PDB file of C-alpha atoms in Angstrom:
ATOM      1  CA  UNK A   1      96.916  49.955  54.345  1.00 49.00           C
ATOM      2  CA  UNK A   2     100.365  49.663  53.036  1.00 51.00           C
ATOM      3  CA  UNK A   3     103.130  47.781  54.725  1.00 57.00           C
ATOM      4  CA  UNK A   4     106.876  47.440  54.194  1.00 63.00           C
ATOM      5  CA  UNK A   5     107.547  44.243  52.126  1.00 59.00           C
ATOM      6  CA  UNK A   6     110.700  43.683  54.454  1.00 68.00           C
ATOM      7  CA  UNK A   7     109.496  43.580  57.469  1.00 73.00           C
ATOM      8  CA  UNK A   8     105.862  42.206  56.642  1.00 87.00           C
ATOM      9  CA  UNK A   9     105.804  38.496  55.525  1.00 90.00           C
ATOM     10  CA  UNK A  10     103.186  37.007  53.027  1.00 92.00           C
ATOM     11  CA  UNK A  11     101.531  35.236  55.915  1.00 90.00           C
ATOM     12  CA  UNK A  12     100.623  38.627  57.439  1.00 92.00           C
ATOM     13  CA  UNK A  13      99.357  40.211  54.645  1.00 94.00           C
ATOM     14  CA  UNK A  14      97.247  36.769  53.181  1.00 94.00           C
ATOM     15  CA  UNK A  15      96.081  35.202  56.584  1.00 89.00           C
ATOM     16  CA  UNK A  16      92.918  37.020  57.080  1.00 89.00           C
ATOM     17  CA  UNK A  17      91.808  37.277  53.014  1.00 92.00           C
ATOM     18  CA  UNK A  18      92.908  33.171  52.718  1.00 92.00           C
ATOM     19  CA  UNK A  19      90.112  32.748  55.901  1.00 91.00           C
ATOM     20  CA  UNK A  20      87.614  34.543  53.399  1.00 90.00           C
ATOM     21  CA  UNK A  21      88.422  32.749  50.115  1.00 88.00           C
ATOM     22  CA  UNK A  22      87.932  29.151  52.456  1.00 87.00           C
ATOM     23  CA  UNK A  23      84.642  30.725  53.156  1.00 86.00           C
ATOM     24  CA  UNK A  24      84.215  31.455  49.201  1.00 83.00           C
ATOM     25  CA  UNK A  25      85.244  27.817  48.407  1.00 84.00           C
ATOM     26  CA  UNK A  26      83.180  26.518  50.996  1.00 82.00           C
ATOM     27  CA  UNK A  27      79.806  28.189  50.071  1.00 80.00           C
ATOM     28  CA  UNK A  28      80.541  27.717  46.388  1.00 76.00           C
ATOM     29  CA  UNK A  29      80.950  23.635  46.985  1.00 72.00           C
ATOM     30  CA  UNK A  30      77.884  23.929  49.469  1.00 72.00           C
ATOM     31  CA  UNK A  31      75.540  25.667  46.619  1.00 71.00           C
ATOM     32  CA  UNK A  32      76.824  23.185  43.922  1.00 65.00           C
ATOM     33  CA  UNK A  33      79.490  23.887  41.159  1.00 57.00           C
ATOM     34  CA  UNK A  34      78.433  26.613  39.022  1.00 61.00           C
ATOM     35  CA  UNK A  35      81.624  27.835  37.899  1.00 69.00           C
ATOM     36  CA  UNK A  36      85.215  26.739  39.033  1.00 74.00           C
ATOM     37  CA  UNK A  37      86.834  29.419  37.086  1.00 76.00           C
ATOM     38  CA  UNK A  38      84.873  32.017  38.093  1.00 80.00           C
ATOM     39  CA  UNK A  39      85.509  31.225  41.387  1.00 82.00           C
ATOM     40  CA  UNK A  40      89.103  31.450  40.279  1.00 82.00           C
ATOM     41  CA  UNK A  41      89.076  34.507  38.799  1.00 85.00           C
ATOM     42  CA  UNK A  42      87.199  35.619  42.097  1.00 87.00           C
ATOM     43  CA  UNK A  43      90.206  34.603  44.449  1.00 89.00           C
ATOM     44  CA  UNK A  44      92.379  36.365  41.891  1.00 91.00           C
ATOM     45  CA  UNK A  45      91.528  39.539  42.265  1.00 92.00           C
ATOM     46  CA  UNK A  46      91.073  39.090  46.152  1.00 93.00           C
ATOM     47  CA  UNK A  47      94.344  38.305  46.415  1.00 94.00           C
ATOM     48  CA  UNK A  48      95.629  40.261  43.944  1.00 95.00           C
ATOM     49  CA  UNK A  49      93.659  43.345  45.353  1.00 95.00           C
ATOM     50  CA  UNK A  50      95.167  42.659  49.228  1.00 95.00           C
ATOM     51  CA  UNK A  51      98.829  41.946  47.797  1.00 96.00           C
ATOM     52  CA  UNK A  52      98.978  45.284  45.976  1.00 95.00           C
ATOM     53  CA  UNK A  53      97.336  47.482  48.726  1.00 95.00           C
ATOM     54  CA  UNK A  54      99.873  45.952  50.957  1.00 95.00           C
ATOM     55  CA  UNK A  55     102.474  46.465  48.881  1.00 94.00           C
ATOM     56  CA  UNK A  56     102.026  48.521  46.013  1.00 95.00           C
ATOM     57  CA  UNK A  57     105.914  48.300  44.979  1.00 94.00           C
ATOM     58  CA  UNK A  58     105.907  44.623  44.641  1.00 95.00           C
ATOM     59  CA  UNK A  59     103.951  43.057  41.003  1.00 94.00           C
ATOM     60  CA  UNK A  60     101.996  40.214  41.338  1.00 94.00           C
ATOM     61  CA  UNK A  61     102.149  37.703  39.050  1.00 91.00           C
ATOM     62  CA  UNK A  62      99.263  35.206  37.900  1.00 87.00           C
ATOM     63  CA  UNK A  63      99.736  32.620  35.007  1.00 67.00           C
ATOM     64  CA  UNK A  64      96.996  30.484  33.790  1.00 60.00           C
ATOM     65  CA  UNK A  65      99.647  27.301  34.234  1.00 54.00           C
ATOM     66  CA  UNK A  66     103.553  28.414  34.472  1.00 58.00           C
ATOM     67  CA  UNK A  67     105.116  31.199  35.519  1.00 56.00           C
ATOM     68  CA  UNK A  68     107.719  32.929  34.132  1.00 61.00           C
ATOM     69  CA  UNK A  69     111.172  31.961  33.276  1.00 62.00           C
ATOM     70  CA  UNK A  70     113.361  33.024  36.395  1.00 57.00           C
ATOM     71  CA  UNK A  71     115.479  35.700  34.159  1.00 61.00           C
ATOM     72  CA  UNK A  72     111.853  37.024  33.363  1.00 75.00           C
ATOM     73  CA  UNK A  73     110.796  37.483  36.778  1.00 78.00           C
ATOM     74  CA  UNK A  74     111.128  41.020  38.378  1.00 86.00           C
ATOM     75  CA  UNK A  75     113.804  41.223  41.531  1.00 87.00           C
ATOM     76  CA  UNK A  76     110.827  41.362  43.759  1.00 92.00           C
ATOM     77  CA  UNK A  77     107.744  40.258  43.164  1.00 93.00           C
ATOM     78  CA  UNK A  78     104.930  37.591  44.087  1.00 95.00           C
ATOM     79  CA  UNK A  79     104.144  34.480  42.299  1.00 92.00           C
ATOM     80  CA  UNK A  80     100.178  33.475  42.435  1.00 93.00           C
ATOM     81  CA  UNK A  81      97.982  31.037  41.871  1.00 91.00           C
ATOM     82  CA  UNK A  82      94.468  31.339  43.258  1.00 88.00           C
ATOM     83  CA  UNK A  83      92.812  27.650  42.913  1.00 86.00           C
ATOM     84  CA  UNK A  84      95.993  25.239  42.036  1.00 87.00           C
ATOM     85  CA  UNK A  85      94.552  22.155  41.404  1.00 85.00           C
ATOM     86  CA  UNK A  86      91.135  23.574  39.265  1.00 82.00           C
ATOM     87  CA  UNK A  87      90.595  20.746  37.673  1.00 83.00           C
ATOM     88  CA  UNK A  88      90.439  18.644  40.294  1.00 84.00           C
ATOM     89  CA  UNK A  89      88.275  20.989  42.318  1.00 83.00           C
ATOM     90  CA  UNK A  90      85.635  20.795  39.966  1.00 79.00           C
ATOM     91  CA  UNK A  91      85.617  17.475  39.495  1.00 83.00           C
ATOM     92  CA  UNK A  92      84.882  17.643  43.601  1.00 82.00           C
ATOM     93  CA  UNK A  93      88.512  16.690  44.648  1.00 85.00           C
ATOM     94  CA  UNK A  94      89.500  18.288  48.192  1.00 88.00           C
ATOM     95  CA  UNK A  95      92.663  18.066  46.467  1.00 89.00           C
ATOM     96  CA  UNK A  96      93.821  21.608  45.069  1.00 89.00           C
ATOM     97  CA  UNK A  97      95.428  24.705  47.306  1.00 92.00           C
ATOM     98  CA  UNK A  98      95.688  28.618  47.426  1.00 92.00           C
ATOM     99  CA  UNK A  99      98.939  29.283  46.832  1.00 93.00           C
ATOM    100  CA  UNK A 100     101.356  32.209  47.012  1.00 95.00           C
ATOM    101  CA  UNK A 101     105.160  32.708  46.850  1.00 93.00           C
ATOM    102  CA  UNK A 102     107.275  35.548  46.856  1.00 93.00           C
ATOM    103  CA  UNK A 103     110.701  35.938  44.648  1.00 90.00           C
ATOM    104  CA  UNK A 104     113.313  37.921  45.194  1.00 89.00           C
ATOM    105  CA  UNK A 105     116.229  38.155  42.791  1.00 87.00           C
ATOM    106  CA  UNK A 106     114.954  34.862  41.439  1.00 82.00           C
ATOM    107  CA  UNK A 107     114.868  32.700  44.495  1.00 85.00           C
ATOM    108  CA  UNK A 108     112.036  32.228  46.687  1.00 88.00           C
ATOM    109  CA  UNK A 109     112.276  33.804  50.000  1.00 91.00           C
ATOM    110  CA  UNK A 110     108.414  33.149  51.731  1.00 93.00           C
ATOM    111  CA  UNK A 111     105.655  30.555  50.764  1.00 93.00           C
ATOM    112  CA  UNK A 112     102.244  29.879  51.793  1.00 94.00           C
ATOM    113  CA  UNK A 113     100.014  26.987  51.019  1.00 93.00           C
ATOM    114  CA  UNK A 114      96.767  26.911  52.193  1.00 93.00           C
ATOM    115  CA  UNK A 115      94.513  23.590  51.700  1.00 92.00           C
ATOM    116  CA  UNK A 116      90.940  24.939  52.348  1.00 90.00           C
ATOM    117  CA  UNK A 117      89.269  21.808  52.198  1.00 88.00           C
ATOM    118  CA  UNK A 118      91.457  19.977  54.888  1.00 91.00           C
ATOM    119  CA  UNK A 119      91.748  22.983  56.862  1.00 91.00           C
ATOM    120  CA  UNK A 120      95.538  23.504  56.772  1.00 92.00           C
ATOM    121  CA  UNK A 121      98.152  25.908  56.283  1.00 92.00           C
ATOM    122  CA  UNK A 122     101.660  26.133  55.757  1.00 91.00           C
ATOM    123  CA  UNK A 123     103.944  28.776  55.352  1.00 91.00           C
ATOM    124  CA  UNK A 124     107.688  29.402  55.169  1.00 90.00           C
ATOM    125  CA  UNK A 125     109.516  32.341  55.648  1.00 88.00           C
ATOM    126  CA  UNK A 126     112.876  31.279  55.223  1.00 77.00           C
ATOM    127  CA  UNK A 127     114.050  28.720  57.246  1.00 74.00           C
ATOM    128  CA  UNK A 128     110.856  29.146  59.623  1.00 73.00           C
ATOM    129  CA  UNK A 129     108.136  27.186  58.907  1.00 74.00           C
ATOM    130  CA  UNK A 130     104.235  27.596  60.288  1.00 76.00           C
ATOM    131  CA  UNK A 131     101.802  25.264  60.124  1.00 77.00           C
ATOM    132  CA  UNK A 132      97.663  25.314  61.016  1.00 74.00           C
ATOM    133  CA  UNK A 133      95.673  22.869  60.918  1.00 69.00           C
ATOM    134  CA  UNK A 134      95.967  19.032  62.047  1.00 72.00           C
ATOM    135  CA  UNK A 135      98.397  17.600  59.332  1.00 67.00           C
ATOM    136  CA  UNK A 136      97.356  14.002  60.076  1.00 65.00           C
TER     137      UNK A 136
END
């Protein structure tokens, strides 16, 4: 279903898919590590997949470690990166995120953050900032 990238923040359109990739990461770690980057690759295109459907207008961009340059990036687009913090996660580190951000003539306008494996959120949409999850 497509929605209007104005008037539809990155929360709205991630929330639900972000609940099923904690449910990927959290069978994956319950079965064992058999493959951190396919479980990256995985979360990529579910992500991917949900962000273009959304909003087919808008590219989505993935980078195996930086993104790039601002004067490279499109006026509007989203920045992703599936499993920040790989290495760490497969060395069995709660430490690494899900996290999106969308750029709009080079400045970022919305954020989220989501930390499966403490069971926290955040995101920003301007100067409005959500968080789920106990923080503590």
């Amino acid at each position: 279903m497509t929605s209007t990238p104005e008037t539809t923040s990155l929360a709205t359109v991630l929330g639900g898919v972000l609940d099923q990739a904690s449910g990927e990461i959290a069978s994956l770690r319950s079965r064992g590590l058999d493959s951190a980057t396919g479980l990256h690759g995985r979360l990529q295109d579910l992500l991917t997949s949900t962000l273009e459907e959304a909003w087919p207008d808008v590219p989505v961009l993935t980078g195996p470690h930086h993104p790039p340059p601002s004067g490279a990036l499109p006026d509007d687009c989203v920045l992703l990166n599936p499993l920040d913090g790989i290495s760490t996660f497969a060395a069995g580190s709660p430490h690494f995120a899900v996290t999106a951000c969308r750029i709009r003539r080079g400045f970022p306008v919305q954020s989220i953050v989501n930390l499966p494996a403490h069971h926290v959120r955040v995101s920003i949409e301007g100067p409005a900032r959500t968080v789920t999850g106990d923080i503590d």
